[in-house]
PDB file of C-alpha atoms and ligand atoms in Angstrom:
ATOM      1  CA  MET A1350      -9.002 -97.655 289.340  1.00  0.00           C
ATOM      2  CA  LYS A1351     -11.888-100.218 289.043  1.00  0.00           C
ATOM      3  CA  THR A1352     -15.396 -99.977 286.962  1.00  0.00           C
ATOM      4  CA  VAL A1353     -18.031-102.374 285.980  1.00  0.00           C
ATOM      5  CA  VAL A1354     -18.017-103.569 282.568  1.00  0.00           C
ATOM      6  CA  ASN A1355     -19.803-106.594 281.920  1.00  0.00           C
ATOM      7  CA  ASN A1356     -21.287-105.730 284.667  1.00  0.00           C
ATOM      8  CA  THR A1357     -18.627-106.689 286.717  1.00  0.00           C
ATOM      9  CA  LEU A1358     -16.237-104.471 288.675  1.00  0.00           C
ATOM     10  CA  ILE A1359     -13.074-104.451 286.915  1.00  0.00           C
ATOM     11  CA  HIS A1360     -10.103-103.093 288.904  1.00  0.00           C
ATOM     12  CA  PHE A1361      -6.856-101.748 286.137  1.00  0.00           C
ATOM     13  CA  VAL A1362      -4.895 -99.403 286.257  1.00  0.00           C
ATOM     14  CA  ASP A1363      -3.624 -97.125 283.632  1.00  0.00           C
ATOM     15  CA  ILE A1364      -0.146 -95.293 284.241  1.00  0.00           C
ATOM     16  CA  GLY A1365       2.413 -93.960 281.567  1.00  0.00           C
ATOM     17  CA  ILE A1366       1.879 -91.306 279.106  1.00  0.00           C
ATOM     18  CA  SER A1367      -2.153 -90.136 278.121  1.00  0.00           C
ATOM     19  CA  THR A1368      -1.608 -90.028 274.811  1.00  0.00           C
ATOM     20  CA  ALA A1369       0.789 -91.924 273.385  1.00  0.00           C
ATOM     21  CA  GLN A1370      -0.384 -95.764 271.621  1.00  0.00           C
ATOM     22  CA  PRO A1371      -1.703 -97.887 274.846  1.00  0.00           C
ATOM     23  CA  VAL A1372      -0.057-101.367 275.386  1.00  0.00           C
ATOM     24  CA  VAL A1373      -2.857-103.350 276.979  1.00  0.00           C
ATOM     25  CA  PHE A1374      -1.305-106.249 279.780  1.00  0.00           C
ATOM     26  CA  ILE A1375      -3.488-109.723 279.572  1.00  0.00           C
ATOM     27  CA  HIS A1376      -2.090-111.683 282.947  1.00  0.00           C
ATOM     28  CA  GLY A1377      -2.627-115.876 283.025  1.00  0.00           C
ATOM     29  CA  PHE A1378      -3.856-118.410 285.211  1.00  0.00           C
ATOM     30  CA  PRO A1379      -4.672-117.590 287.869  1.00  0.00           C
ATOM     31  CA  PHE A1380      -2.576-114.431 289.046  1.00  0.00           C
ATOM     32  CA  ASN A1381      -2.822-110.933 288.391  1.00  0.00           C
ATOM     33  CA  HIS A1382      -2.430-107.032 286.983  1.00  0.00           C
ATOM     34  CA  LYS A1383       0.614-107.414 289.324  1.00  0.00           C
ATOM     35  CA  MET A1384       2.376-110.374 287.669  1.00  0.00           C
ATOM     36  CA  TRP A1385       3.438-107.281 285.238  1.00  0.00           C
ATOM     37  CA  MET A1386       5.364-105.345 288.241  1.00  0.00           C
ATOM     38  CA  PHE A1387       7.825-107.328 289.359  1.00  0.00           C
ATOM     39  CA  PRO A1388      10.950-106.132 290.079  1.00  0.00           C
ATOM     40  CA  GLY A1389      12.373-105.134 286.812  1.00  0.00           C
ATOM     41  CA  GLY A1390       8.866-105.329 285.513  1.00  0.00           C
ATOM     42  CA  GLN A1391       6.804-104.730 282.800  1.00  0.00           C
ATOM     43  CA  THR A1392       4.624-101.691 283.195  1.00  0.00           C
ATOM     44  CA  GLU A1393       7.412 -99.816 284.164  1.00  0.00           C
ATOM     45  CA  ALA A1394       9.689-100.662 281.572  1.00  0.00           C
ATOM     46  CA  ILE A1395       7.817 -99.235 278.676  1.00  0.00           C
ATOM     47  CA  ALA A1396       5.355 -95.808 280.781  1.00  0.00           C
ATOM     48  CA  SER A1397       8.353 -93.215 279.468  1.00  0.00           C
ATOM     49  CA  THR A1398       7.510 -93.461 276.372  1.00  0.00           C
ATOM     50  CA  HIS A1399       4.184 -95.860 276.622  1.00  0.00           C
ATOM     51  CA  ARG A1400       0.155 -95.968 278.221  1.00  0.00           C
ATOM     52  CA  VAL A1401      -0.408 -98.539 279.377  1.00  0.00           C
ATOM     53  CA  VAL A1402      -3.029 -99.890 280.757  1.00  0.00           C
ATOM     54  CA  ALA A1403      -3.443-103.591 283.621  1.00  0.00           C
ATOM     55  CA  TYR A1404      -6.446-105.051 284.857  1.00  0.00           C
ATOM     56  CA  ASP A1405      -7.697-108.691 286.538  1.00  0.00           C
ATOM     57  CA  VAL A1406      -9.574-110.135 284.785  1.00  0.00           C
ATOM     58  CA  ARG A1407     -12.914-110.707 286.412  1.00  0.00           C
ATOM     59  CA  GLY A1408     -12.273-112.903 289.599  1.00  0.00           C
ATOM     60  CA  HIS A1409      -8.520-112.451 289.620  1.00  0.00           C
ATOM     61  CA  GLY A1410      -7.022-109.898 291.527  1.00  0.00           C
ATOM     62  CA  GLU A1411      -9.575-107.012 292.994  1.00  0.00           C
ATOM     63  CA  SER A1412     -12.123-107.475 290.111  1.00  0.00           C
ATOM     64  CA  GLU A1413     -15.199-109.199 291.307  1.00  0.00           C
ATOM     65  CA  VAL A1414     -16.173-112.787 290.716  1.00  0.00           C
ATOM     66  CA  GLY A1415     -19.830-111.560 289.647  1.00  0.00           C
ATOM     67  CA  ASP A1416     -21.143-115.411 288.847  1.00  0.00           C
ATOM     68  CA  ALA A1417     -19.358-117.392 288.415  1.00  0.00           C
ATOM     69  CA  LEU A1418     -19.746-118.985 285.133  1.00  0.00           C
ATOM     70  CA  TYR A1419     -17.434-117.796 282.505  1.00  0.00           C
ATOM     71  CA  THR A1420     -16.135-118.036 279.227  1.00  0.00           C
ATOM     72  CA  ILE A1421     -12.751-117.080 276.829  1.00  0.00           C
ATOM     73  CA  GLU A1422     -15.562-115.477 274.989  1.00  0.00           C
ATOM     74  CA  PHE A1423     -16.924-113.800 277.895  1.00  0.00           C
ATOM     75  CA  PHE A1424     -12.776-112.734 278.868  1.00  0.00           C
ATOM     76  CA  VAL A1425     -13.186-110.606 275.526  1.00  0.00           C
ATOM     77  CA  ASP A1426     -16.515-109.002 276.331  1.00  0.00           C
ATOM     78  CA  ASP A1427     -15.007-107.748 279.252  1.00  0.00           C
ATOM     79  CA  LEU A1428     -11.576-106.505 277.899  1.00  0.00           C
ATOM     80  CA  ILE A1429     -13.421-104.561 274.729  1.00  0.00           C
ATOM     81  CA  GLY A1430     -15.525-103.635 277.952  1.00  0.00           C
ATOM     82  CA  LEU A1431     -12.686-102.066 279.432  1.00  0.00           C
ATOM     83  CA  MET A1432     -10.575-100.691 275.750  1.00  0.00           C
ATOM     84  CA  ASP A1433     -14.364 -99.261 275.287  1.00  0.00           C
ATOM     85  CA  HIS A1434     -14.235 -96.832 278.684  1.00  0.00           C
ATOM     86  CA  LEU A1435     -10.800 -95.634 278.302  1.00  0.00           C
ATOM     87  CA  ASN A1436     -11.713 -94.872 275.434  1.00  0.00           C
ATOM     88  CA  ILE A1437      -9.234 -97.163 273.635  1.00  0.00           C
ATOM     89  CA  ARG A1438      -9.314 -97.454 270.068  1.00  0.00           C
ATOM     90  CA  ALA A1439      -7.087 -99.539 269.095  1.00  0.00           C
ATOM     91  CA  ALA A1440      -4.220-101.147 271.953  1.00  0.00           C
ATOM     92  CA  VAL A1441      -1.100-103.121 272.098  1.00  0.00           C
ATOM     93  CA  LEU A1442      -2.182-106.264 273.112  1.00  0.00           C
ATOM     94  CA  VAL A1443       0.445-108.445 275.505  1.00  0.00           C
ATOM     95  CA  GLY A1444      -0.791-111.550 276.423  1.00  0.00           C
ATOM     96  CA  LEU A1445       0.564-113.854 278.713  1.00  0.00           C
ATOM     97  CA  SER A1446      -0.367-117.725 279.455  1.00  0.00           C
ATOM     98  CA  MET A1447      -4.819-116.874 279.318  1.00  0.00           C
ATOM     99  CA  GLY A1448      -3.914-113.703 278.616  1.00  0.00           C
ATOM    100  CA  GLY A1449      -2.417-114.547 275.052  1.00  0.00           C
ATOM    101  CA  TYR A1450      -5.186-117.054 274.262  1.00  0.00           C
ATOM    102  CA  ILE A1451      -7.641-114.066 275.283  1.00  0.00           C
ATOM    103  CA  ALA A1452      -5.654-111.920 273.242  1.00  0.00           C
ATOM    104  CA  LEU A1453      -6.144-114.198 270.321  1.00  0.00           C
ATOM    105  CA  ARG A1454     -10.111-114.344 270.084  1.00  0.00           C
ATOM    106  CA  ALA A1455      -9.906-111.009 270.751  1.00  0.00           C
ATOM    107  CA  VAL A1456      -8.156-110.105 267.434  1.00  0.00           C
ATOM    108  CA  GLU A1457      -9.772-113.367 265.698  1.00  0.00           C
ATOM    109  CA  ARG A1458     -13.452-111.117 266.768  1.00  0.00           C
ATOM    110  CA  HIS A1459     -12.145-107.798 266.804  1.00  0.00           C
ATOM    111  CA  PRO A1460      -8.982-106.908 264.791  1.00  0.00           C
ATOM    112  CA  ASP A1461      -9.331-103.657 264.322  1.00  0.00           C
ATOM    113  CA  ARG A1462      -8.792-102.676 267.955  1.00  0.00           C
ATOM    114  CA  VAL A1463      -5.403-104.414 267.495  1.00  0.00           C
ATOM    115  CA  ARG A1464      -2.714-102.731 266.744  1.00  0.00           C
ATOM    116  CA  ALA A1465      -0.455-105.016 267.666  1.00  0.00           C
ATOM    117  CA  LEU A1466       0.022-108.666 269.309  1.00  0.00           C
ATOM    118  CA  VAL A1467       2.979-109.982 271.364  1.00  0.00           C
ATOM    119  CA  LEU A1468       1.616-113.375 273.048  1.00  0.00           C
ATOM    120  CA  SER A1469       3.769-114.220 275.285  1.00  0.00           C
ATOM    121  CA  ASN A1470       4.075-118.328 277.477  1.00  0.00           C
ATOM    122  CA  THR A1471       1.353-119.496 274.818  1.00  0.00           C
ATOM    123  CA  LYS A1472      -0.409-121.312 272.196  1.00  0.00           C
ATOM    124  CA  ALA A1473      -3.527-121.658 269.675  1.00  0.00           C
ATOM    125  CA  GLU A1474      -4.676-125.071 270.418  1.00  0.00           C
ATOM    126  CA  ALA A1475      -7.461-125.829 273.184  1.00  0.00           C
ATOM    127  CA  ASP A1476      -7.118-128.415 275.531  1.00  0.00           C
ATOM    128  CA  SER A1477      -6.405-132.670 274.774  1.00  0.00           C
ATOM    129  CA  ASN A1478      -8.880-134.774 275.771  1.00  0.00           C
ATOM    130  CA  GLU A1479      -5.957-136.185 278.566  1.00  0.00           C
ATOM    131  CA  GLY A1480      -5.948-131.543 279.601  1.00  0.00           C
ATOM    132  CA  ARG A1481      -9.493-131.604 280.101  1.00  0.00           C
ATOM    133  CA  VAL A1482      -9.461-134.358 282.229  1.00  0.00           C
ATOM    134  CA  LYS A1483      -6.869-132.475 284.312  1.00  0.00           C
ATOM    135  CA  ARG A1484      -8.889-129.635 284.884  1.00  0.00           C
ATOM    136  CA  SER A1485     -11.617-131.549 285.860  1.00  0.00           C
ATOM    137  CA  ALA A1486      -9.861-132.974 288.670  1.00  0.00           C
ATOM    138  CA  ALA A1487      -7.847-129.973 289.129  1.00  0.00           C
ATOM    139  CA  ILE A1488     -11.794-128.227 289.649  1.00  0.00           C
ATOM    140  CA  ARG A1489     -12.787-131.997 292.212  1.00  0.00           C
ATOM    141  CA  ALA A1490      -9.641-131.145 294.458  1.00  0.00           C
ATOM    142  CA  ILE A1491      -9.876-127.188 294.848  1.00  0.00           C
ATOM    143  CA  ARG A1492     -13.876-127.761 295.728  1.00  0.00           C
ATOM    144  CA  GLN A1493     -12.384-130.707 298.025  1.00  0.00           C
ATOM    145  CA  ASN A1494      -9.467-129.259 299.649  1.00  0.00           C
ATOM    146  CA  GLY A1495      -9.178-125.673 298.924  1.00  0.00           C
ATOM    147  CA  PRO A1496      -6.750-123.099 296.600  1.00  0.00           C
ATOM    148  CA  LYS A1497      -3.657-124.726 298.618  1.00  0.00           C
ATOM    149  CA  VAL A1498      -2.379-127.910 297.283  1.00  0.00           C
ATOM    150  CA  PHE A1499      -3.695-126.026 293.429  1.00  0.00           C
ATOM    151  CA  ALA A1500      -1.295-123.773 294.260  1.00  0.00           C
ATOM    152  CA  GLN A1501       1.571-125.972 295.125  1.00  0.00           C
ATOM    153  CA  THR A1502       1.275-127.771 292.138  1.00  0.00           C
ATOM    154  CA  PHE A1503       0.656-125.004 289.870  1.00  0.00           C
ATOM    155  CA  VAL A1504       3.959-123.200 291.099  1.00  0.00           C
ATOM    156  CA  ALA A1505       5.864-126.504 290.672  1.00  0.00           C
ATOM    157  CA  GLY A1506       5.789-127.272 286.916  1.00  0.00           C
ATOM    158  CA  ALA A1507       5.518-123.219 286.504  1.00  0.00           C
ATOM    159  CA  PHE A1508       9.748-121.906 286.980  1.00  0.00           C
ATOM    160  CA  ALA A1509      11.863-122.574 286.409  1.00  0.00           C
ATOM    161  CA  PRO A1510      14.993-124.786 288.194  1.00  0.00           C
ATOM    162  CA  ASP A1511      17.302-121.886 288.763  1.00  0.00           C
ATOM    163  CA  THR A1512      14.194-120.032 289.083  1.00  0.00           C
ATOM    164  CA  PHE A1513      13.698-121.079 292.828  1.00  0.00           C
ATOM    165  CA  ASN A1514      16.807-120.575 294.090  1.00  0.00           C
ATOM    166  CA  ALA A1515      17.016-117.111 292.289  1.00  0.00           C
ATOM    167  CA  LYS A1516      14.085-115.337 292.715  1.00  0.00           C
ATOM    168  CA  PRO A1517      12.327-117.641 296.136  1.00  0.00           C
ATOM    169  CA  ASP A1518      10.464-114.120 297.279  1.00  0.00           C
ATOM    170  CA  ALA A1519       9.092-114.028 293.407  1.00  0.00           C
ATOM    171  CA  VAL A1520       7.952-117.953 293.246  1.00  0.00           C
ATOM    172  CA  LYS A1521       6.257-117.240 297.046  1.00  0.00           C
ATOM    173  CA  ALA A1522       4.771-113.856 295.806  1.00  0.00           C
ATOM    174  CA  ILE A1523       2.653-116.594 293.039  1.00  0.00           C
ATOM    175  CA  GLN A1524       2.081-118.954 295.680  1.00  0.00           C
ATOM    176  CA  SER A1525       0.118-116.175 297.903  1.00  0.00           C
ATOM    177  CA  THR A1526      -1.223-115.095 294.669  1.00  0.00           C
ATOM    178  CA  ILE A1527      -2.524-118.740 293.687  1.00  0.00           C
ATOM    179  CA  GLU A1528      -3.467-118.872 297.042  1.00  0.00           C
ATOM    180  CA  ARG A1529      -5.753-115.623 297.916  1.00  0.00           C
ATOM    181  CA  THR A1530      -7.590-115.830 294.667  1.00  0.00           C
ATOM    182  CA  ALA A1531     -11.637-117.081 294.979  1.00  0.00           C
ATOM    183  CA  PRO A1532     -12.207-120.545 295.031  1.00  0.00           C
ATOM    184  CA  ALA A1533     -15.213-120.278 292.909  1.00  0.00           C
ATOM    185  CA  ALA A1534     -13.055-117.947 290.340  1.00  0.00           C
ATOM    186  CA  LEU A1535     -10.404-120.723 289.687  1.00  0.00           C
ATOM    187  CA  CYS A1536     -12.781-123.648 288.801  1.00  0.00           C
ATOM    188  CA  ALA A1537     -15.301-120.643 286.848  1.00  0.00           C
ATOM    189  CA  THR A1538     -11.699-120.451 284.349  1.00  0.00           C
ATOM    190  CA  LEU A1539     -10.767-124.150 284.983  1.00  0.00           C
ATOM    191  CA  LEU A1540     -13.634-124.556 282.636  1.00  0.00           C
ATOM    192  CA  ALA A1541     -13.020-121.727 280.482  1.00  0.00           C
ATOM    193  CA  LEU A1542      -9.850-123.105 279.507  1.00  0.00           C
ATOM    194  CA  ALA A1543     -11.010-125.874 279.176  1.00  0.00           C
ATOM    195  CA  ALA A1544     -13.696-124.977 276.530  1.00  0.00           C
ATOM    196  CA  ARG A1545     -11.565-122.573 275.029  1.00  0.00           C
ATOM    197  CA  THR A1546     -11.914-123.108 270.924  1.00  0.00           C
ATOM    198  CA  ASP A1547      -8.929-123.462 268.903  1.00  0.00           C
ATOM    199  CA  SER A1548      -6.960-121.023 267.833  1.00  0.00           C
ATOM    200  CA  THR A1549      -5.372-122.276 264.418  1.00  0.00           C
ATOM    201  CA  PRO A1550      -7.210-121.695 261.662  1.00  0.00           C
ATOM    202  CA  GLY A1551      -7.042-118.535 262.069  1.00  0.00           C
ATOM    203  CA  LEU A1552      -3.875-117.575 262.668  1.00  0.00           C
ATOM    204  CA  PRO A1553      -2.700-116.943 259.290  1.00  0.00           C
ATOM    205  CA  ASN A1554      -5.925-114.604 259.311  1.00  0.00           C
ATOM    206  CA  ILE A1555      -3.476-112.068 262.054  1.00  0.00           C
ATOM    207  CA  LYS A1556      -2.275-108.775 260.307  1.00  0.00           C
ATOM    208  CA  VAL A1557      -0.608-106.823 262.624  1.00  0.00           C
ATOM    209  CA  PRO A1558       2.404-107.089 263.507  1.00  0.00           C
ATOM    210  CA  THR A1559       3.594-110.367 266.431  1.00  0.00           C
ATOM    211  CA  LEU A1560       5.949-111.015 268.817  1.00  0.00           C
ATOM    212  CA  ILE A1561       6.145-113.957 270.011  1.00  0.00           C
ATOM    213  CA  LEU A1562       8.068-115.193 273.795  1.00  0.00           C
ATOM    214  CA  ALA A1563       8.273-118.657 274.951  1.00  0.00           C
ATOM    215  CA  GLY A1564      10.020-119.757 277.381  1.00  0.00           C
ATOM    216  CA  GLU A1565      13.662-121.596 277.692  1.00  0.00           C
ATOM    217  CA  HIS A1566      11.620-124.142 280.661  1.00  0.00           C
ATOM    218  CA  ASP A1567       8.098-124.561 279.380  1.00  0.00           C
ATOM    219  CA  ALA A1568       6.163-127.033 279.694  1.00  0.00           C
ATOM    220  CA  ILE A1569       3.135-125.851 279.418  1.00  0.00           C
ATOM    221  CA  ALA A1570       3.388-123.294 277.046  1.00  0.00           C
ATOM    222  CA  THR A1571       5.897-125.164 274.995  1.00  0.00           C
ATOM    223  CA  PRO A1572       9.003-123.398 272.795  1.00  0.00           C
ATOM    224  CA  ALA A1573       6.547-125.463 270.122  1.00  0.00           C
ATOM    225  CA  ASP A1574       3.983-124.351 270.558  1.00  0.00           C
ATOM    226  CA  ALA A1575       5.314-121.153 269.973  1.00  0.00           C
ATOM    227  CA  GLU A1576       7.413-122.056 266.979  1.00  0.00           C
ATOM    228  CA  LEU A1577       3.392-123.585 265.537  1.00  0.00           C
ATOM    229  CA  MET A1578       2.130-120.232 265.798  1.00  0.00           C
ATOM    230  CA  ARG A1579       4.949-118.539 264.593  1.00  0.00           C
ATOM    231  CA  SER A1580       4.745-120.680 261.620  1.00  0.00           C
ATOM    232  CA  LYS A1581       1.455-119.358 261.007  1.00  0.00           C
ATOM    233  CA  ILE A1582       1.243-116.133 261.809  1.00  0.00           C
ATOM    234  CA  PRO A1583       2.187-113.888 258.563  1.00  0.00           C
ATOM    235  CA  GLY A1584       6.186-112.141 259.501  1.00  0.00           C
ATOM    236  CA  ALA A1585       5.419-112.916 263.613  1.00  0.00           C
ATOM    237  CA  GLU A1586       8.651-112.887 265.012  1.00  0.00           C
ATOM    238  CA  LEU A1587       9.862-115.520 267.542  1.00  0.00           C
ATOM    239  CA  SER A1588      12.273-115.251 270.429  1.00  0.00           C
ATOM    240  CA  ILE A1589      13.264-117.821 273.221  1.00  0.00           C
ATOM    241  CA  ILE A1590      13.918-116.010 276.077  1.00  0.00           C
ATOM    242  CA  PRO A1591      16.522-118.249 278.219  1.00  0.00           C
ATOM    243  CA  HIS A1592      16.723-119.506 282.187  1.00  0.00           C
ATOM    244  CA  ALA A1593      12.778-119.182 282.317  1.00  0.00           C
ATOM    245  CA  ALA A1594       9.511-121.105 282.040  1.00  0.00           C
ATOM    246  CA  HIS A1595       5.791-120.300 282.091  1.00  0.00           C
ATOM    247  CA  LEU A1596       6.465-116.795 284.061  1.00  0.00           C
ATOM    248  CA  SER A1597       9.138-115.801 281.832  1.00  0.00           C
ATOM    249  CA  ASN A1598       8.923-112.236 281.854  1.00  0.00           C
ATOM    250  CA  ILE A1599       9.123-112.895 285.854  1.00  0.00           C
ATOM    251  CA  GLU A1600      11.840-115.270 285.440  1.00  0.00           C
ATOM    252  CA  ASN A1601      13.787-112.941 282.774  1.00  0.00           C
ATOM    253  CA  PRO A1602      12.487-109.598 283.075  1.00  0.00           C
ATOM    254  CA  GLU A1603      15.946-108.445 281.036  1.00  0.00           C
ATOM    255  CA  ASP A1604      15.820-110.673 278.190  1.00  0.00           C
ATOM    256  CA  TYR A1605      11.691-109.730 278.334  1.00  0.00           C
ATOM    257  CA  ASN A1606      11.907-106.049 278.074  1.00  0.00           C
ATOM    258  CA  LYS A1607      14.502-106.799 275.830  1.00  0.00           C
ATOM    259  CA  HIS A1608      12.675-108.449 273.726  1.00  0.00           C
ATOM    260  CA  LEU A1609       8.804-105.860 274.667  1.00  0.00           C
ATOM    261  CA  THR A1610      10.712-103.489 273.762  1.00  0.00           C
ATOM    262  CA  ALA A1611      12.988-103.050 269.996  1.00  0.00           C
ATOM    263  CA  PHE A1612       8.756-104.528 268.757  1.00  0.00           C
ATOM    264  CA  LEU A1613       7.614-101.936 270.334  1.00  0.00           C
ATOM    265  CA  ALA A1614       9.873 -99.175 269.343  1.00  0.00           C
ATOM    266  CA  LYS A1615       9.344-100.334 265.547  1.00  0.00           C
ATOM    267  CA  LEU A1616       5.972-100.312 265.720  1.00  0.00           C
TER     268      LEU A1616
HETATM  269  C1  MLT B 544      -1.984-120.226 281.894  1.00  0.00           C
HETATM  270  O1  MLT B 544      -0.650-119.634 282.745  1.00  0.00           O
HETATM  271  O2  MLT B 544      -2.419-118.919 282.308  1.00  0.00           O
HETATM  272  C2  MLT B 544      -2.046-121.506 282.741  1.00  0.00           C
HETATM  273  O3  MLT B 544      -0.925-122.281 283.042  1.00  0.00           O
HETATM  274  C3  MLT B 544      -3.134-121.465 281.021  1.00  0.00           C
HETATM  275  C4  MLT B 544      -3.405-123.073 280.819  1.00  0.00           C
HETATM  276  O4  MLT B 544      -3.087-123.355 282.122  1.00  0.00           O
HETATM  277  O5  MLT B 544      -3.490-123.198 279.959  1.00  0.00           O
END
């Protein structure tokens, strides 16, 4: 389904039990809502117990690119706009990596719209100077050569070594998702990621139940980044997903879903 949010057509799925607790899945960069629908995926795992919304952040998947001028703040505006459209007052937000950055700013700006948080393969800090220079180099490379090399490099660093042998189809699917994302959206999102604020000072103010999930081998958002969030968010739980790196929900859905469903059941 699609709806216009903040002047941009946003694509989403809304499945499961319409009267149950809504859970909104926010994907990472540069993927789309289908990252929650791989074999053994999360939307299916909770569709018999929850209302499940998964959407494509503007510029990704089937959502419009719009004006290609993005910030994490605008992504939060879209999330809240979509929730308004769906008449969802408060949702459990499940965000992976960039999705976690969006969820962290959403809970800071709109605490009453968040019932609980699942922060997966993400971190609270903003980019370092070195990280910002790398984003700039990636933008330059995408503008010069298109997204193919960026996709190859991204995938090489995103999965655990075992995943390349165990799940070659998933690796291929993610690589092709990145290659099919509009270059203007890739570049605009890289700039938005580089410009995002540091969410660390707001962590002690989070008042909702929070589950943090980290991939054992994640080098992009490390277990140490996850531990830092756990130490600052009151009452937060942290689980490390074994045999997984940055896309732990795809690499080890069994363990990921076990923690997700146990957390949701407690709410
Ligand atoms: C993501 O998966 O969303 C990105 O790796 C986040 C980032 O590059 O900071």
